[in-house]
Structure formats: structure tokens, C-alpha cells
Amino acid sequence: MTGSTPPDPLAPYRGGAYQRLLAAARRSLERTGGSLEATIGITAPREDERQAIIGITGQYRDASVKRLTVSLAAVDAAMRRGCGLGLQAVLERIHARPLDDRPAERAAEAAARRQAMDIAHASAAAPEPWFAQWLAEIGSDGTLTKLVRAGEEKLLHQAVRVLDTLHRRSPGQPPIPIPSLATDTTGYPKTLNQGTLPTLVLRALALRHELPRPKTAEERRSLWDMAEVVVDDLASHVLVLNLPSEGDGLGRWLSDAAHHGMPFRAMLYQLVTMPIIPITTGPVFVCENPAVLRRAAAHLGRYAAPLICTEGRPATAFHRLANAVTAAGGTLHYHGDFDHAGIAMTMAAGKRHAATPWRMRRQDYLRGLSRTEDRYLLSKVPDATPWDPTLARVMAEHRIAVYEEAVTDDLLVDLAHRNNLPD
């Protein structure tokens, strides 16, 4: 008879009597990688389910039993007798998808994690404590697992290449624009603009500089700046007072501003495109807070010693200008807040620019402490102050931050007598 449909050998297993049984069987097989050694069960079985299990096992099961169990091997054997297919084949046909092999997936995932970590550990930065901490964190908090499961391990490899590039850069090299860094390390100019890759890199840079993970655009830009990566050469700037310089454009503007004793904000774009040679005949002072520079301009004007203000954590523009000062034979004298960040930046300025700490000794802290009305507890005590070991000890004793506003009068004394530095 033409046109007739052959009977479906799986029809008995498509009904409601087998739905819960087959779902339990699938979960077990996927969990064990296809093993038939386990036993599955149904709680509060319906009558049709009880009859199905009796048919599989050939054993009577009382209707009062609250849970019925059956071995997967028995289910497999019954299906082979009934339709000629094993349990796995029946499940894949009825559910229209292959079984997952969870053990194999876990093994492949673990292998991918190991391979990604092996590549990362080959980095030139691997011996650095911050890099090791970064790898440990992303390996333990689910970040690496998420990348592996999404098939995006390459993002970790790219992050390592970015960090490698930054780690290998020598002090004094020109800052690198972020599109160039992205192109050099990933092949595309926009990969570090947003997304998982820059998040991974900035997370490592935050550990490198002992800072919290960045949450705002300004914090992200600041971290890039500290790594000498220019996100926006118009947004990176430095505030200057009385630093006459040679050079077309910017050099002339700085000299004109110094002649009038006026503050001048120099952008990184200007410092790169219009190089200057500062004219230095004495010390060049550096402060952290613009309130200090504002008072110097207001009280001393053109007679104040050259003063550069970082306006908080130094940006790439500051480092560019500081390099120009030292290249011209000038010396930098750095003052910051008496807190953990201020001490860290003072030490960093010393290492990077040979800057001498300026009024950053024990007696300066105590004098500022006596003038501080609003007491802010130190969230973290400085580990060491090599230029004056007693400073770290007295800060640990008092645990109070002293900000530049409290010592500005002392700073102005030095700025008014540019050649008379304190002991």
C-alpha cells in the first residue's frame, strides 16, 4: 500500500510515562560521560510510570511505593529489545540533540585554562608580584573560566602582550598613543577602547600601582597615564607657574606666562608637538594640590620660584615636562600630601625623575599636624620613607593625614626664596 507511514519504533518512549524517567537518565549520562552503572529513580510515581518501570525490569512494583528506582543498564537493555536502539541513541532522537559529555567538557576546560596560564606565565612581567597577583585573581574568581567557556582565551593572551609591551618600555621613552599600543599588540587600533580586554589590562595596572580597580572614565584614564599610555593627549595636562622656556609656540607661551606670573596649563599634545627647553637657574618645585600654586601666583606672582602642579596623581603630561626639566639640567623638588598616596608619589618621583623630597620630613608632618583642624584617619600607613625613616614611624603613630593646604605657608617661604632649600 503506497503512501503509508512506517510505525515509529520510539513511539512508546515519547509518551508521558517515560518523560521523567528519560529526563533523569539524560542527567545521569551527561554527568558521568555516558556510564550505565548508575541507578535513577522517580519520586511519587504515577500509575503509568509504575507500569513503565515494571515493563523495563519485569518485576512487580507495589502501587504504595513512594519512589521507584531502576538501573540505567536495565533501561538500556529494555530499549534494545524494544526498538533496537540503546538508551543514548533513544535520548538523542527523542530530544533531537546529542548528549553533553560533562567530564570531557571539564577536562577540555581545565586544559584550556592551563594552556592560557602557561602562556601568561611566559610573560616578561611574570616575576613581578603585581602580575602574579593579577593572574592568581583572574584564575580564582571565575574570570578565566568565563573567558574559556566563551572561547575568548585570546583576550587573556592579548592582555599579556599589552602588559609585556608596557613592562619592557624604558624610562624616558615617549608616551605611546593607545591606538598604537592596541595595533602593536592586537592588530587593531580600537581594541583597547572598551570591553573585556582593557578591563583585564587596567585591572593589572591597578595592582601594579596599588590602586583600586578603576570605576570611572577618569580613573581609567589616570591608570593609562601612569603607564605612559595616552588615551587623549588633550585631556592629559599639567599646571605650571614661572617656568620660562625656549621653543616655538609652547616655549614662548610659558615664558610670557612667567613674565606675568600667571599660571599656565600645558597639554600633552602641546608638549609633544612643540618641544621645549626649560630655562632653569635653580630648583624647580613640584606640588600636588593646585591650591598651593594658586596661592603662590596670588602672593608671589612673577617672583615665585618655578612651580609645577600635578593636580593629584601625575599624568603623562607632567612626566613629559619633568623629563624636559631634568634634560635641561634642572632639579626637581617634590612635595605631596602626607598620606599613603602622597608618600608613594613622592617615592615614584624620586625613582623616575631623581626628584628630591621637599619639606617631606618628620618635622614637616608634625608642624602640619598641629595646624590641621579636620582630622582624616590614614586608610593605609606608608611602609617606608627612605629619605627620613622617622617620618613613616611618626605617621604610623598618629595615623592622621596632613594635606598640602596645612603646610602651604611653609612651601611659600621656599618659593619666595628660590635658592634657599630647607634642610
Short mmCIF file of C-alpha atoms in Angstrom, two decimals:
data_model
loop_
_atom_site.label_atom_id
_atom_site.label_comp_id
_atom_site.label_asym_id
_atom_site.label_seq_id
_atom_site.Cartn_x
_atom_site.Cartn_y
_atom_site.Cartn_z
CA MET A 1 0.00 0.00 0.00
CA THR A 2 1.62 3.22 -1.15
CA GLY A 3 1.82 6.40 0.94
CA SER A 4 1.65 4.66 4.32
CA THR A 5 3.88 5.92 7.16
CA PRO A 6 6.07 3.28 8.82
CA PRO A 7 5.44 2.85 12.54
CA ASP A 8 7.65 4.87 14.89
CA PRO A 9 9.74 2.43 16.97
CA LEU A 10 10.24 5.13 19.60
CA ALA A 11 6.55 5.89 20.00
CA PRO A 12 6.26 4.07 23.36
CA TYR A 13 9.03 6.21 24.79
CA ARG A 14 7.59 9.54 23.64
CA GLY A 15 4.60 9.35 25.95
CA GLY A 16 4.18 10.83 29.39
CA ALA A 17 5.02 7.54 31.13
CA TYR A 18 8.67 7.92 30.12
CA GLN A 19 9.21 11.69 30.31
CA ARG A 20 10.55 11.92 33.85
CA LEU A 21 12.45 8.65 33.53
CA LEU A 22 14.25 9.73 30.38
CA ALA A 23 15.00 13.20 31.83
CA ALA A 24 16.65 11.56 34.85
CA ALA A 25 18.53 9.18 32.56
CA ARG A 26 19.85 12.06 30.45
CA ARG A 27 21.06 13.99 33.51
CA SER A 28 22.91 10.94 34.78
CA LEU A 29 24.54 10.07 31.46
CA GLU A 30 25.67 13.66 30.87
CA ARG A 31 27.08 13.90 34.38
CA THR A 32 29.08 10.68 34.08
CA GLY A 33 30.08 10.80 30.44
CA GLY A 34 27.68 8.04 29.33
CA SER A 35 28.15 5.50 32.10
CA LEU A 36 25.32 2.96 32.53
CA GLU A 37 26.39 1.96 36.01
CA ALA A 38 24.16 4.43 37.86
CA THR A 39 20.62 3.99 39.14
CA ILE A 40 17.88 6.55 38.58
CA GLY A 41 14.57 6.98 40.32
CA ILE A 42 11.15 8.63 40.22
CA THR A 43 9.53 10.05 43.34
CA ALA A 44 5.74 9.79 43.78
CA PRO A 45 5.33 7.81 40.55
CA ARG A 46 2.07 7.93 38.63
CA GLU A 47 0.41 4.69 37.64
CA ASP A 48 1.63 4.87 34.03
CA GLU A 49 5.18 5.47 35.26
CA ARG A 50 4.94 2.49 37.61
CA GLN A 51 3.78 0.27 34.78
CA ALA A 52 6.60 1.50 32.53
CA ILE A 53 9.24 0.59 35.13
CA ILE A 54 7.61 -2.82 35.70
CA GLY A 55 7.81 -3.35 31.93
CA ILE A 56 11.50 -2.44 31.91
CA THR A 57 12.53 -4.61 34.86
CA GLY A 58 9.98 -7.40 34.62
CA GLN A 59 9.48 -7.08 38.35
CA TYR A 60 6.28 -6.13 40.13
CA ARG A 61 6.33 -2.78 41.96
CA ASP A 62 3.65 -2.08 44.54
CA ALA A 63 1.49 0.99 43.94
CA SER A 64 2.15 2.20 47.50
CA VAL A 65 5.90 2.63 46.93
CA LYS A 66 6.83 6.35 47.07
CA ARG A 67 9.98 6.08 44.99
CA LEU A 68 10.80 3.67 42.20
CA THR A 69 14.37 3.06 41.06
CA VAL A 70 15.82 1.31 38.06
CA SER A 71 19.36 0.85 36.77
CA LEU A 72 20.39 2.57 33.56
CA ALA A 73 21.71 -0.75 32.33
CA ALA A 74 18.21 -2.23 32.67
CA VAL A 75 16.67 0.69 30.78
CA ASP A 76 19.28 0.34 28.03
CA ALA A 77 18.68 -3.40 27.70
CA ALA A 78 14.89 -2.98 27.59
CA MET A 79 15.15 -0.37 24.84
CA ARG A 80 17.45 -2.52 22.76
CA ARG A 81 14.89 -5.31 23.00
CA GLY A 82 12.01 -2.98 22.26
CA CYS A 83 13.28 -0.80 19.41
CA GLY A 84 16.79 -1.99 18.63
CA LEU A 85 18.44 1.18 19.93
CA GLY A 86 20.38 1.81 23.13
CA LEU A 87 19.42 4.38 25.77
CA GLN A 88 21.77 7.09 24.49
CA ALA A 89 20.52 6.82 20.92
CA VAL A 90 16.89 6.91 22.09
CA LEU A 91 17.55 10.05 24.16
CA GLU A 92 19.31 11.85 21.33
CA ARG A 93 16.50 11.06 18.87
CA ILE A 94 13.64 11.93 21.19
CA HIS A 95 15.27 15.16 22.44
CA ALA A 96 16.70 15.96 18.98
CA ARG A 97 20.16 16.84 20.36
CA PRO A 98 23.25 14.89 21.36
CA LEU A 99 24.12 14.22 24.96
CA ASP A 100 26.62 16.51 26.61
CA ASP A 101 29.77 14.89 27.94
CA ARG A 102 30.35 16.89 31.10
CA PRO A 103 33.55 15.10 32.20
CA ALA A 104 35.08 15.66 28.76
CA GLU A 105 33.94 19.30 28.83
CA ARG A 106 35.50 19.80 32.25
CA ALA A 107 38.72 18.18 31.10
CA ALA A 108 38.85 20.36 27.97
CA GLU A 109 38.09 23.45 30.06
CA ALA A 110 40.85 22.60 32.53
CA ALA A 111 43.29 22.03 29.67
CA ALA A 112 42.36 25.39 28.12
CA ARG A 113 42.83 27.11 31.49
CA ARG A 114 46.25 25.51 31.93
CA GLN A 115 47.31 26.49 28.41
CA ALA A 116 46.17 30.08 28.93
CA MET A 117 48.01 30.29 32.23
CA ASP A 118 51.16 28.73 30.74
CA ILE A 119 51.20 31.41 28.05
CA ALA A 120 50.67 34.12 30.66
CA HIS A 121 53.43 32.78 32.90
CA ALA A 122 55.85 33.09 29.99
CA SER A 123 55.45 36.87 30.11
CA ALA A 124 58.45 39.06 30.81
CA ALA A 125 56.40 40.61 33.62
CA ALA A 126 55.66 37.23 35.24
CA PRO A 127 58.25 37.67 38.05
CA GLU A 128 56.60 40.92 39.16
CA PRO A 129 54.41 40.50 42.30
CA TRP A 130 51.57 42.56 40.82
CA PHE A 131 51.49 40.37 37.70
CA ALA A 132 51.45 37.17 39.76
CA GLN A 133 48.63 38.57 41.90
CA TRP A 134 46.68 39.52 38.78
CA LEU A 135 46.96 36.00 37.36
CA ALA A 136 46.03 34.45 40.69
CA GLU A 137 42.94 36.62 40.97
CA ILE A 138 41.58 36.05 37.48
CA GLY A 139 42.31 32.34 37.88
CA SER A 140 40.35 32.05 41.12
CA ASP A 141 37.43 34.45 40.76
CA GLY A 142 35.88 32.95 37.63
CA THR A 143 37.26 35.47 35.13
CA LEU A 144 39.46 32.95 33.33
CA THR A 145 36.75 30.27 33.40
CA LYS A 146 34.29 32.72 31.85
CA LEU A 147 36.78 33.55 29.08
CA VAL A 148 37.44 29.87 28.37
CA ARG A 149 33.76 28.95 28.26
CA ALA A 150 33.12 31.82 25.85
CA GLY A 151 36.06 30.75 23.68
CA GLU A 152 37.78 34.08 24.35
CA GLU A 153 41.10 32.93 25.80
CA LYS A 154 42.77 35.12 23.19
CA LEU A 155 41.71 38.16 25.23
CA LEU A 156 43.95 37.00 28.08
CA HIS A 157 46.79 36.39 25.62
CA GLN A 158 46.31 39.90 24.22
CA ALA A 159 46.19 41.41 27.71
CA VAL A 160 49.50 39.70 28.50
CA ARG A 161 51.03 41.11 25.30
CA VAL A 162 49.87 44.61 26.25
CA LEU A 163 51.33 44.27 29.76
CA ASP A 164 54.53 42.81 28.30
CA THR A 165 54.89 45.80 26.00
CA LEU A 166 54.36 48.27 28.83
CA HIS A 167 56.71 46.36 31.14
CA ARG A 168 59.52 46.38 28.55
CA ARG A 169 59.32 50.13 27.87
CA SER A 170 62.35 52.05 29.09
CA PRO A 171 62.04 55.16 31.27
CA GLY A 172 62.14 58.30 29.17
CA GLN A 173 60.52 56.77 26.10
CA PRO A 174 57.84 58.99 24.57
CA PRO A 175 54.31 58.14 25.69
CA ILE A 176 52.52 55.75 23.38
CA PRO A 177 49.05 56.60 21.98
CA ILE A 178 46.52 53.96 22.88
CA PRO A 179 45.62 53.20 19.22
CA SER A 180 49.30 52.46 18.53
CA LEU A 181 49.54 50.21 21.59
CA ALA A 182 46.40 48.37 20.51
CA THR A 183 47.64 47.93 16.95
CA ASP A 184 51.07 46.72 18.07
CA THR A 185 49.65 44.12 20.45
CA THR A 186 46.37 43.00 18.88
CA GLY A 187 46.48 44.15 15.26
CA TYR A 188 43.53 46.53 15.60
CA PRO A 189 43.60 50.18 16.76
CA LYS A 190 40.35 50.20 18.79
CA THR A 191 40.61 47.03 20.87
CA LEU A 192 41.73 48.92 23.99
CA ASN A 193 38.95 51.50 23.88
CA GLN A 194 36.36 49.47 25.79
CA GLY A 195 35.31 45.93 26.62
CA THR A 196 36.88 42.94 28.34
CA LEU A 197 40.43 43.45 27.07
CA PRO A 198 41.06 46.94 28.53
CA THR A 199 39.27 45.83 31.71
CA LEU A 200 41.78 43.00 32.10
CA VAL A 201 44.76 45.27 31.41
CA LEU A 202 43.60 48.05 33.75
CA ARG A 203 42.93 45.52 36.49
CA ALA A 204 46.60 44.52 36.29
CA LEU A 205 47.80 48.14 36.16
CA ALA A 206 45.74 48.94 39.25
CA LEU A 207 47.58 46.19 41.13
CA ARG A 208 50.87 47.46 39.76
CA HIS A 209 50.22 50.89 41.26
CA GLU A 210 48.46 49.60 44.40
CA LEU A 211 45.17 51.23 43.47
CA PRO A 212 41.55 50.01 43.48
CA ARG A 213 40.13 48.80 40.20
CA PRO A 214 39.03 51.85 38.18
CA LYS A 215 35.31 52.56 38.07
CA THR A 216 35.12 55.88 36.22
CA ALA A 217 36.46 57.12 32.91
CA GLU A 218 38.76 59.50 34.79
CA GLU A 219 40.21 56.67 36.89
CA ARG A 220 40.77 54.57 33.78
CA ARG A 221 42.49 57.49 32.03
CA SER A 222 44.67 58.06 35.08
CA LEU A 223 45.85 54.44 35.08
CA TRP A 224 46.69 54.62 31.39
CA ASP A 225 48.57 57.86 32.09
CA MET A 226 50.65 56.18 34.79
CA ALA A 227 51.60 53.54 32.24
CA GLU A 228 52.65 56.27 29.77
CA VAL A 229 49.73 55.40 27.50
CA VAL A 230 47.97 58.41 26.02
CA VAL A 231 44.21 57.96 25.84
CA ASP A 232 43.62 61.60 24.96
CA ASP A 233 46.60 63.93 24.56
CA LEU A 234 44.25 66.88 25.01
CA ALA A 235 42.95 65.59 28.35
CA SER A 236 46.41 64.95 29.80
CA HIS A 237 47.74 68.24 31.14
CA VAL A 238 49.93 69.85 33.79
CA LEU A 239 49.70 73.18 35.61
CA VAL A 240 52.79 75.41 35.52
CA LEU A 241 53.89 78.65 37.17
CA ASN A 242 57.01 80.62 36.21
CA LEU A 243 58.85 78.14 34.01
CA PRO A 244 60.27 80.20 31.12
CA SER A 245 61.34 78.01 28.24
CA GLU A 246 62.89 78.05 24.84
CA GLY A 247 60.97 76.78 21.85
CA ASP A 248 58.42 77.99 19.34
CA GLY A 249 54.83 78.12 20.42
CA LEU A 250 54.66 76.50 23.85
CA GLY A 251 58.10 77.70 24.93
CA ARG A 252 57.17 81.29 24.12
CA TRP A 253 53.80 80.94 25.86
CA LEU A 254 55.41 79.59 29.02
CA SER A 255 57.91 82.45 29.01
CA ASP A 256 55.17 85.04 28.54
CA ALA A 257 53.14 83.50 31.36
CA ALA A 258 56.22 83.53 33.63
CA HIS A 259 56.85 87.18 32.82
CA HIS A 260 53.38 87.99 34.14
CA GLY A 261 53.47 85.46 36.98
CA MET A 262 50.41 83.74 35.56
CA PRO A 263 49.57 80.02 35.86
CA PHE A 264 49.62 78.15 32.56
CA ARG A 265 48.08 74.79 31.74
CA ALA A 266 50.15 72.80 29.24
CA MET A 267 48.57 69.90 27.38
CA LEU A 268 50.43 66.76 26.44
CA TYR A 269 49.58 67.47 22.83
CA GLN A 270 51.47 70.75 23.06
CA LEU A 271 54.44 69.20 24.88
CA VAL A 272 54.77 66.53 22.19
CA THR A 273 54.19 68.68 19.12
CA MET A 274 56.09 71.77 20.36
CA PRO A 275 59.08 70.50 22.39
CA ILE A 276 60.54 72.95 24.90
CA ILE A 277 63.81 73.50 26.73
CA PRO A 278 63.07 74.93 30.19
CA ILE A 279 65.34 77.76 31.29
CA THR A 280 66.30 76.71 34.81
CA THR A 281 68.74 78.58 37.05
CA GLY A 282 67.65 76.96 40.30
CA PRO A 283 65.34 74.34 41.72
CA VAL A 284 62.01 73.55 40.10
CA PHE A 285 59.40 72.74 42.72
CA VAL A 286 56.53 70.29 42.34
CA CYS A 287 53.33 70.25 44.38
CA GLU A 288 50.27 68.02 44.32
CA ASN A 289 47.44 70.44 45.05
CA PRO A 290 46.52 73.35 42.74
CA ALA A 291 45.63 75.42 45.84
CA VAL A 292 49.39 75.70 46.53
CA LEU A 293 50.11 77.01 43.03
CA ARG A 294 47.15 79.37 43.22
CA ARG A 295 48.45 80.93 46.43
CA ALA A 296 51.98 81.18 45.02
CA ALA A 297 50.62 83.03 42.00
CA ALA A 298 48.47 85.32 44.14
CA HIS A 299 51.09 86.14 46.80
CA LEU A 300 54.37 85.95 44.87
CA GLY A 301 53.41 86.31 41.21
CA ARG A 302 56.39 86.52 38.87
CA TYR A 303 58.78 86.36 41.82
CA ALA A 304 57.81 82.81 42.81
CA ALA A 305 60.24 80.02 42.04
CA PRO A 306 59.26 77.74 39.15
CA LEU A 307 56.43 75.52 40.32
CA ILE A 308 54.74 72.56 38.62
CA CYS A 309 51.47 71.14 39.96
CA THR A 310 50.48 67.55 39.26
CA GLU A 311 46.86 68.16 40.34
CA GLY A 312 46.78 64.81 42.08
CA ARG A 313 48.37 61.74 40.58
CA PRO A 314 50.88 62.79 37.92
CA ALA A 315 49.64 62.48 34.36
CA THR A 316 51.72 61.74 31.30
CA ALA A 317 51.93 65.48 30.59
CA PHE A 318 53.69 66.00 33.93
CA HIS A 319 56.21 63.25 33.22
CA ARG A 320 56.91 64.75 29.80
CA LEU A 321 57.54 68.18 31.34
CA ALA A 322 59.61 66.73 34.20
CA ASN A 323 61.82 64.96 31.68
CA ALA A 324 62.33 68.24 29.85
CA VAL A 325 63.34 69.97 33.10
CA THR A 326 65.92 67.34 34.03
CA ALA A 327 67.21 67.11 30.45
CA ALA A 328 67.89 70.86 30.61
CA GLY A 329 69.90 70.40 33.80
CA GLY A 330 67.19 71.38 36.27
CA THR A 331 66.47 69.64 39.55
CA LEU A 332 63.01 68.71 40.80
CA HIS A 333 61.87 69.03 44.42
CA TYR A 334 58.65 67.17 45.14
CA HIS A 335 56.03 67.78 47.81
CA GLY A 336 52.84 65.78 48.25
CA ASP A 337 50.19 65.06 50.81
CA PHE A 338 51.22 63.22 53.95
CA ASP A 339 49.13 60.14 53.25
CA HIS A 340 49.83 56.79 51.66
CA ALA A 341 49.23 58.02 48.10
CA GLY A 342 51.29 61.20 48.61
CA ILE A 343 54.23 59.25 50.03
CA ALA A 344 54.02 56.74 47.18
CA MET A 345 54.02 59.53 44.58
CA THR A 346 56.98 61.20 46.29
CA MET A 347 58.93 57.96 46.09
CA ALA A 348 57.88 57.43 42.47
CA ALA A 349 59.03 60.94 41.52
CA GLY A 350 62.38 60.21 43.12
CA LYS A 351 62.83 56.99 41.20
CA ARG A 352 61.60 58.28 37.89
CA HIS A 353 62.89 61.87 37.85
CA ALA A 354 65.51 61.93 40.63
CA ALA A 355 63.21 64.37 42.44
CA THR A 356 64.26 65.32 45.97
CA PRO A 357 61.52 65.21 48.64
CA TRP A 358 60.64 68.81 49.52
CA ARG A 359 59.53 69.51 53.08
CA MET A 360 58.52 65.88 53.43
CA ARG A 361 60.30 65.13 56.70
CA ARG A 362 59.12 64.23 60.18
CA GLN A 363 59.13 67.81 61.47
CA ASP A 364 57.14 69.00 58.45
CA TYR A 365 54.47 66.39 59.11
CA LEU A 366 54.24 67.31 62.80
CA ARG A 367 54.06 71.02 62.02
CA GLY A 368 51.25 70.39 59.56
CA LEU A 369 49.53 68.10 62.05
CA SER A 370 49.43 70.92 64.61
CA ARG A 371 47.64 73.11 62.04
CA THR A 372 45.18 70.50 60.79
CA GLU A 373 41.66 71.17 62.04
CA ASP A 374 39.80 68.44 60.17
CA ARG A 375 41.31 65.12 61.14
CA TYR A 376 41.23 62.42 58.45
CA LEU A 377 42.42 59.00 59.50
CA LEU A 378 45.03 57.37 57.29
CA SER A 379 43.38 54.49 55.47
CA LYS A 380 46.81 52.96 54.97
CA VAL A 381 50.09 53.77 56.68
CA PRO A 382 53.17 54.21 54.43
CA ASP A 383 55.52 51.25 54.56
CA ALA A 384 58.69 53.31 54.43
CA THR A 385 60.06 56.81 53.84
CA PRO A 386 63.72 56.20 52.95
CA TRP A 387 64.69 59.90 52.91
CA ASP A 388 63.56 60.14 56.56
CA PRO A 389 62.74 56.79 58.21
CA THR A 390 61.31 58.58 61.24
CA LEU A 391 58.53 60.04 59.09
CA ALA A 392 56.90 56.67 58.44
CA ARG A 393 57.11 55.83 62.14
CA VAL A 394 55.50 59.08 63.31
CA MET A 395 52.74 58.79 60.69
CA ALA A 396 52.05 55.26 61.90
CA GLU A 397 51.91 56.59 65.44
CA HIS A 398 49.43 59.40 64.75
CA ARG A 399 47.57 57.82 61.78
CA ILE A 400 46.31 61.24 60.67
CA ALA A 401 46.66 62.55 57.11
CA VAL A 402 48.17 66.00 56.59
CA TYR A 403 47.28 67.64 53.30
CA GLU A 404 49.23 70.34 51.49
CA GLU A 405 46.78 73.07 52.46
CA ALA A 406 48.00 72.75 56.07
CA VAL A 407 51.64 73.40 55.13
CA THR A 408 51.24 75.86 52.26
CA ASP A 409 52.70 78.75 54.28
CA ASP A 410 55.97 76.81 54.69
CA LEU A 411 56.03 75.97 50.99
CA LEU A 412 55.56 79.62 50.06
CA VAL A 413 58.63 80.54 52.12
CA ASP A 414 60.76 78.32 49.90
CA LEU A 415 59.07 79.53 46.73
CA ALA A 416 59.83 83.12 47.72
CA HIS A 417 63.50 82.29 48.32
CA ARG A 418 64.13 80.01 45.43
CA ASN A 419 67.75 79.24 46.28
CA ASN A 420 67.19 78.54 49.97
CA LEU A 421 66.01 74.97 50.26
CA PRO A 422 65.21 73.63 53.75
CA ASP A 423 67.46 71.01 55.29
#
